[in-house]
């Protein structure tokens, strides 16, 4: 069979509910912004200001995730497994929540100078979130090679982060 025929068949079989990909893309972009803010705040010592800005980033993230769950609950056939979409949305929200909580705790404990390893760790978190965002954007195109490439890069960044924590 020709590739075009195969693609038409796949589009007929796999629903193209773009709203899920749009919501996931918005949430992953929000995570990139949140991790950038965390890395910036920890890197330059502006933890209190960073905490306030992270709250403004995190709140819309919760709204996005709730909207995604609302859409999931009223959709019978989803473009990827229902449970996978649910897990991905939950885990993405957890990243943003943890970023905000890290800034809040650093502010509550009145941390003035963030240890170098922690600054590096937040930089790695931001880098991994950028790769995750690119993978999410590739999901709409069903670009398996791109998704796999980005997942490998996230794993590489994770290994770098672990190295920074042990140093």
PDB file of C-alpha atoms in Angstrom:
ATOM      1  CA  UNK A   1       0.000   0.000   0.000  1.00  0.00           C
ATOM      2  CA  UNK A   2       1.016   3.555  -0.620  1.00  0.00           C
ATOM      3  CA  UNK A   3       2.065   5.691   2.359  1.00  0.00           C
ATOM      4  CA  UNK A   4      -0.750   8.178   1.674  1.00  0.00           C
ATOM      5  CA  UNK A   5      -3.326   5.369   1.789  1.00  0.00           C
ATOM      6  CA  UNK A   6      -1.867   4.122   5.052  1.00  0.00           C
ATOM      7  CA  UNK A   7      -1.976   7.633   6.569  1.00  0.00           C
ATOM      8  CA  UNK A   8      -5.618   8.053   5.486  1.00  0.00           C
ATOM      9  CA  UNK A   9      -6.447   4.708   7.054  1.00  0.00           C
ATOM     10  CA  UNK A  10      -4.682   5.671  10.299  1.00  0.00           C
ATOM     11  CA  UNK A  11      -6.546   8.975  10.446  1.00  0.00           C
ATOM     12  CA  UNK A  12      -9.798   7.078  10.046  1.00  0.00           C
ATOM     13  CA  UNK A  13      -8.860   4.615  12.816  1.00  0.00           C
ATOM     14  CA  UNK A  14      -7.167   7.055  15.237  1.00  0.00           C
ATOM     15  CA  UNK A  15      -9.393   9.947  16.257  1.00  0.00           C
ATOM     16  CA  UNK A  16      -7.820  13.353  15.770  1.00  0.00           C
ATOM     17  CA  UNK A  17      -9.154  15.027  18.893  1.00  0.00           C
ATOM     18  CA  UNK A  18      -6.790  17.958  18.739  1.00  0.00           C
ATOM     19  CA  UNK A  19      -8.183  19.571  21.879  1.00  0.00           C
ATOM     20  CA  UNK A  20      -6.273  17.098  24.083  1.00  0.00           C
ATOM     21  CA  UNK A  21      -3.013  17.847  22.318  1.00  0.00           C
ATOM     22  CA  UNK A  22      -3.698  21.573  22.525  1.00  0.00           C
ATOM     23  CA  UNK A  23      -4.357  21.355  26.270  1.00  0.00           C
ATOM     24  CA  UNK A  24      -1.285  19.187  26.862  1.00  0.00           C
ATOM     25  CA  UNK A  25       0.785  21.636  24.812  1.00  0.00           C
ATOM     26  CA  UNK A  26      -0.486  24.558  26.878  1.00  0.00           C
ATOM     27  CA  UNK A  27       0.251  22.698  30.107  1.00  0.00           C
ATOM     28  CA  UNK A  28       3.749  21.712  28.986  1.00  0.00           C
ATOM     29  CA  UNK A  29       4.453  25.323  27.903  1.00  0.00           C
ATOM     30  CA  UNK A  30       3.282  26.400  31.347  1.00  0.00           C
ATOM     31  CA  UNK A  31       5.701  23.924  32.935  1.00  0.00           C
ATOM     32  CA  UNK A  32       8.564  25.327  30.858  1.00  0.00           C
ATOM     33  CA  UNK A  33       7.679  28.807  32.121  1.00  0.00           C
ATOM     34  CA  UNK A  34       7.411  27.561  35.710  1.00  0.00           C
ATOM     35  CA  UNK A  35      10.713  25.688  35.710  1.00  0.00           C
ATOM     36  CA  UNK A  36      12.401  28.673  34.050  1.00  0.00           C
ATOM     37  CA  UNK A  37      11.116  30.853  36.881  1.00  0.00           C
ATOM     38  CA  UNK A  38      12.283  28.377  39.529  1.00  0.00           C
ATOM     39  CA  UNK A  39      15.763  28.132  37.987  1.00  0.00           C
ATOM     40  CA  UNK A  40      15.926  31.922  37.698  1.00  0.00           C
ATOM     41  CA  UNK A  41      14.822  32.487  41.285  1.00  0.00           C
ATOM     42  CA  UNK A  42      17.199  29.920  42.722  1.00  0.00           C
ATOM     43  CA  UNK A  43      20.010  31.080  40.460  1.00  0.00           C
ATOM     44  CA  UNK A  44      19.911  34.755  41.396  1.00  0.00           C
ATOM     45  CA  UNK A  45      18.563  34.516  44.944  1.00  0.00           C
ATOM     46  CA  UNK A  46      15.199  36.170  44.213  1.00  0.00           C
ATOM     47  CA  UNK A  47      13.291  33.334  45.847  1.00  0.00           C
ATOM     48  CA  UNK A  48      10.407  35.369  47.294  1.00  0.00           C
ATOM     49  CA  UNK A  49       9.678  37.083  43.982  1.00  0.00           C
ATOM     50  CA  UNK A  50      10.052  33.773  42.174  1.00  0.00           C
ATOM     51  CA  UNK A  51       7.591  32.134  44.564  1.00  0.00           C
ATOM     52  CA  UNK A  52       4.980  34.813  43.828  1.00  0.00           C
ATOM     53  CA  UNK A  53       5.496  34.513  40.064  1.00  0.00           C
ATOM     54  CA  UNK A  54       5.341  30.713  40.268  1.00  0.00           C
ATOM     55  CA  UNK A  55       1.959  30.918  42.012  1.00  0.00           C
ATOM     56  CA  UNK A  56       0.685  32.971  39.064  1.00  0.00           C
ATOM     57  CA  UNK A  57       2.017  30.294  36.689  1.00  0.00           C
ATOM     58  CA  UNK A  58       0.846  27.308  38.726  1.00  0.00           C
ATOM     59  CA  UNK A  59      -2.799  28.395  39.193  1.00  0.00           C
ATOM     60  CA  UNK A  60      -3.645  28.413  35.452  1.00  0.00           C
ATOM     61  CA  UNK A  61      -1.882  25.050  35.199  1.00  0.00           C
ATOM     62  CA  UNK A  62      -4.430  23.601  37.615  1.00  0.00           C
ATOM     63  CA  UNK A  63      -7.258  25.063  35.532  1.00  0.00           C
ATOM     64  CA  UNK A  64      -5.784  23.479  32.384  1.00  0.00           C
ATOM     65  CA  UNK A  65      -5.514  20.064  34.006  1.00  0.00           C
ATOM     66  CA  UNK A  66      -9.071  20.232  35.361  1.00  0.00           C
ATOM     67  CA  UNK A  67     -10.319  21.204  31.886  1.00  0.00           C
ATOM     68  CA  UNK A  68      -8.438  18.275  30.378  1.00  0.00           C
ATOM     69  CA  UNK A  69      -9.999  15.859  32.874  1.00  0.00           C
ATOM     70  CA  UNK A  70     -13.437  17.322  32.144  1.00  0.00           C
ATOM     71  CA  UNK A  71     -12.899  16.700  28.420  1.00  0.00           C
ATOM     72  CA  UNK A  72     -11.554  13.199  29.092  1.00  0.00           C
ATOM     73  CA  UNK A  73     -14.606  12.303  31.134  1.00  0.00           C
ATOM     74  CA  UNK A  74     -16.980  13.214  28.329  1.00  0.00           C
ATOM     75  CA  UNK A  75     -14.975  11.649  25.471  1.00  0.00           C
ATOM     76  CA  UNK A  76     -15.410   7.981  24.631  1.00  0.00           C
ATOM     77  CA  UNK A  77     -12.619   7.593  22.070  1.00  0.00           C
ATOM     78  CA  UNK A  78      -9.407   9.528  22.684  1.00  0.00           C
ATOM     79  CA  UNK A  79      -6.410   9.926  20.343  1.00  0.00           C
ATOM     80  CA  UNK A  80      -4.196   8.034  22.772  1.00  0.00           C
ATOM     81  CA  UNK A  81      -5.140   5.779  25.648  1.00  0.00           C
ATOM     82  CA  UNK A  82      -7.488   7.455  28.124  1.00  0.00           C
ATOM     83  CA  UNK A  83      -5.422   6.295  31.095  1.00  0.00           C
ATOM     84  CA  UNK A  84      -2.191   7.483  29.495  1.00  0.00           C
ATOM     85  CA  UNK A  85      -3.662  10.942  28.888  1.00  0.00           C
ATOM     86  CA  UNK A  86      -4.871  11.072  32.470  1.00  0.00           C
ATOM     87  CA  UNK A  87      -1.495   9.963  33.863  1.00  0.00           C
ATOM     88  CA  UNK A  88       0.430  12.374  31.663  1.00  0.00           C
ATOM     89  CA  UNK A  89      -1.746  15.320  32.699  1.00  0.00           C
ATOM     90  CA  UNK A  90      -1.413  14.388  36.381  1.00  0.00           C
ATOM     91  CA  UNK A  91       2.363  13.976  36.215  1.00  0.00           C
ATOM     92  CA  UNK A  92       2.763  17.233  34.309  1.00  0.00           C
ATOM     93  CA  UNK A  93       0.712  19.014  36.968  1.00  0.00           C
ATOM     94  CA  UNK A  94       2.892  17.409  39.655  1.00  0.00           C
ATOM     95  CA  UNK A  95       6.020  18.967  38.092  1.00  0.00           C
ATOM     96  CA  UNK A  96       4.514  22.435  38.239  1.00  0.00           C
ATOM     97  CA  UNK A  97       3.164  21.896  41.762  1.00  0.00           C
ATOM     98  CA  UNK A  98       6.564  20.644  42.983  1.00  0.00           C
ATOM     99  CA  UNK A  99       8.333  23.618  41.394  1.00  0.00           C
ATOM    100  CA  UNK A 100       6.018  26.006  43.205  1.00  0.00           C
ATOM    101  CA  UNK A 101       6.361  24.088  46.484  1.00  0.00           C
ATOM    102  CA  UNK A 102      10.171  24.155  46.232  1.00  0.00           C
ATOM    103  CA  UNK A 103      10.109  27.938  45.893  1.00  0.00           C
ATOM    104  CA  UNK A 104       7.616  28.307  48.749  1.00  0.00           C
ATOM    105  CA  UNK A 105       9.682  26.119  51.062  1.00  0.00           C
ATOM    106  CA  UNK A 106      12.902  27.930  50.188  1.00  0.00           C
ATOM    107  CA  UNK A 107      11.125  31.189  51.001  1.00  0.00           C
ATOM    108  CA  UNK A 108       9.628  29.855  54.258  1.00  0.00           C
ATOM    109  CA  UNK A 109      13.010  28.580  55.414  1.00  0.00           C
ATOM    110  CA  UNK A 110      14.458  31.963  54.505  1.00  0.00           C
ATOM    111  CA  UNK A 111      17.170  30.493  52.320  1.00  0.00           C
ATOM    112  CA  UNK A 112      19.450  33.319  51.259  1.00  0.00           C
ATOM    113  CA  UNK A 113      22.084  31.419  49.288  1.00  0.00           C
ATOM    114  CA  UNK A 114      20.946  28.405  47.316  1.00  0.00           C
ATOM    115  CA  UNK A 115      23.571  25.633  47.114  1.00  0.00           C
ATOM    116  CA  UNK A 116      25.242  25.352  43.707  1.00  0.00           C
ATOM    117  CA  UNK A 117      24.033  21.766  43.246  1.00  0.00           C
ATOM    118  CA  UNK A 118      20.432  22.887  43.720  1.00  0.00           C
ATOM    119  CA  UNK A 119      20.862  25.730  41.242  1.00  0.00           C
ATOM    120  CA  UNK A 120      22.241  23.190  38.751  1.00  0.00           C
ATOM    121  CA  UNK A 121      19.363  20.824  39.519  1.00  0.00           C
ATOM    122  CA  UNK A 122      16.754  23.487  38.754  1.00  0.00           C
ATOM    123  CA  UNK A 123      18.581  24.242  35.502  1.00  0.00           C
ATOM    124  CA  UNK A 124      18.397  20.563  34.576  1.00  0.00           C
ATOM    125  CA  UNK A 125      14.712  20.509  35.504  1.00  0.00           C
ATOM    126  CA  UNK A 126      14.104  23.421  33.156  1.00  0.00           C
ATOM    127  CA  UNK A 127      16.071  21.750  30.368  1.00  0.00           C
ATOM    128  CA  UNK A 128      14.110  18.501  30.827  1.00  0.00           C
ATOM    129  CA  UNK A 129      10.822  20.422  30.782  1.00  0.00           C
ATOM    130  CA  UNK A 130      11.779  21.989  27.441  1.00  0.00           C
ATOM    131  CA  UNK A 131      12.444  18.530  25.981  1.00  0.00           C
ATOM    132  CA  UNK A 132       9.170  17.241  27.423  1.00  0.00           C
ATOM    133  CA  UNK A 133       7.346  20.184  25.825  1.00  0.00           C
ATOM    134  CA  UNK A 134       8.871  19.337  22.441  1.00  0.00           C
ATOM    135  CA  UNK A 135       7.787  15.702  22.887  1.00  0.00           C
ATOM    136  CA  UNK A 136       4.234  16.788  23.717  1.00  0.00           C
ATOM    137  CA  UNK A 137       4.121  18.960  20.601  1.00  0.00           C
ATOM    138  CA  UNK A 138       5.293  15.964  18.541  1.00  0.00           C
ATOM    139  CA  UNK A 139       2.402  13.891  19.903  1.00  0.00           C
ATOM    140  CA  UNK A 140      -0.133  15.784  17.806  1.00  0.00           C
ATOM    141  CA  UNK A 141       1.817  14.889  14.682  1.00  0.00           C
ATOM    142  CA  UNK A 142       2.194  11.313  15.966  1.00  0.00           C
ATOM    143  CA  UNK A 143       5.916  11.731  15.258  1.00  0.00           C
ATOM    144  CA  UNK A 144       7.141   8.674  17.128  1.00  0.00           C
ATOM    145  CA  UNK A 145      10.796   9.255  16.233  1.00  0.00           C
ATOM    146  CA  UNK A 146      10.696  12.818  17.584  1.00  0.00           C
ATOM    147  CA  UNK A 147       8.900  11.725  20.754  1.00  0.00           C
ATOM    148  CA  UNK A 148      11.435   8.964  21.358  1.00  0.00           C
ATOM    149  CA  UNK A 149      14.343  11.325  20.683  1.00  0.00           C
ATOM    150  CA  UNK A 150      13.000  13.847  23.198  1.00  0.00           C
ATOM    151  CA  UNK A 151      12.400  11.135  25.806  1.00  0.00           C
ATOM    152  CA  UNK A 152      16.003   9.991  25.427  1.00  0.00           C
ATOM    153  CA  UNK A 153      17.154  13.593  25.911  1.00  0.00           C
ATOM    154  CA  UNK A 154      15.020  13.872  29.068  1.00  0.00           C
ATOM    155  CA  UNK A 155      16.710  10.721  30.355  1.00  0.00           C
ATOM    156  CA  UNK A 156      20.143  12.194  29.527  1.00  0.00           C
ATOM    157  CA  UNK A 157      19.275  15.371  31.438  1.00  0.00           C
ATOM    158  CA  UNK A 158      18.062  13.262  34.357  1.00  0.00           C
ATOM    159  CA  UNK A 159      21.434  11.501  34.473  1.00  0.00           C
ATOM    160  CA  UNK A 160      23.216  14.867  34.420  1.00  0.00           C
ATOM    161  CA  UNK A 161      21.008  16.037  37.297  1.00  0.00           C
ATOM    162  CA  UNK A 162      21.820  12.947  39.315  1.00  0.00           C
ATOM    163  CA  UNK A 163      25.515  13.586  38.682  1.00  0.00           C
ATOM    164  CA  UNK A 164      25.164  17.187  39.866  1.00  0.00           C
ATOM    165  CA  UNK A 165      23.471  16.037  43.071  1.00  0.00           C
ATOM    166  CA  UNK A 166      26.282  13.564  43.819  1.00  0.00           C
ATOM    167  CA  UNK A 167      29.046  16.098  43.173  1.00  0.00           C
TER     168      UNK A 167
END
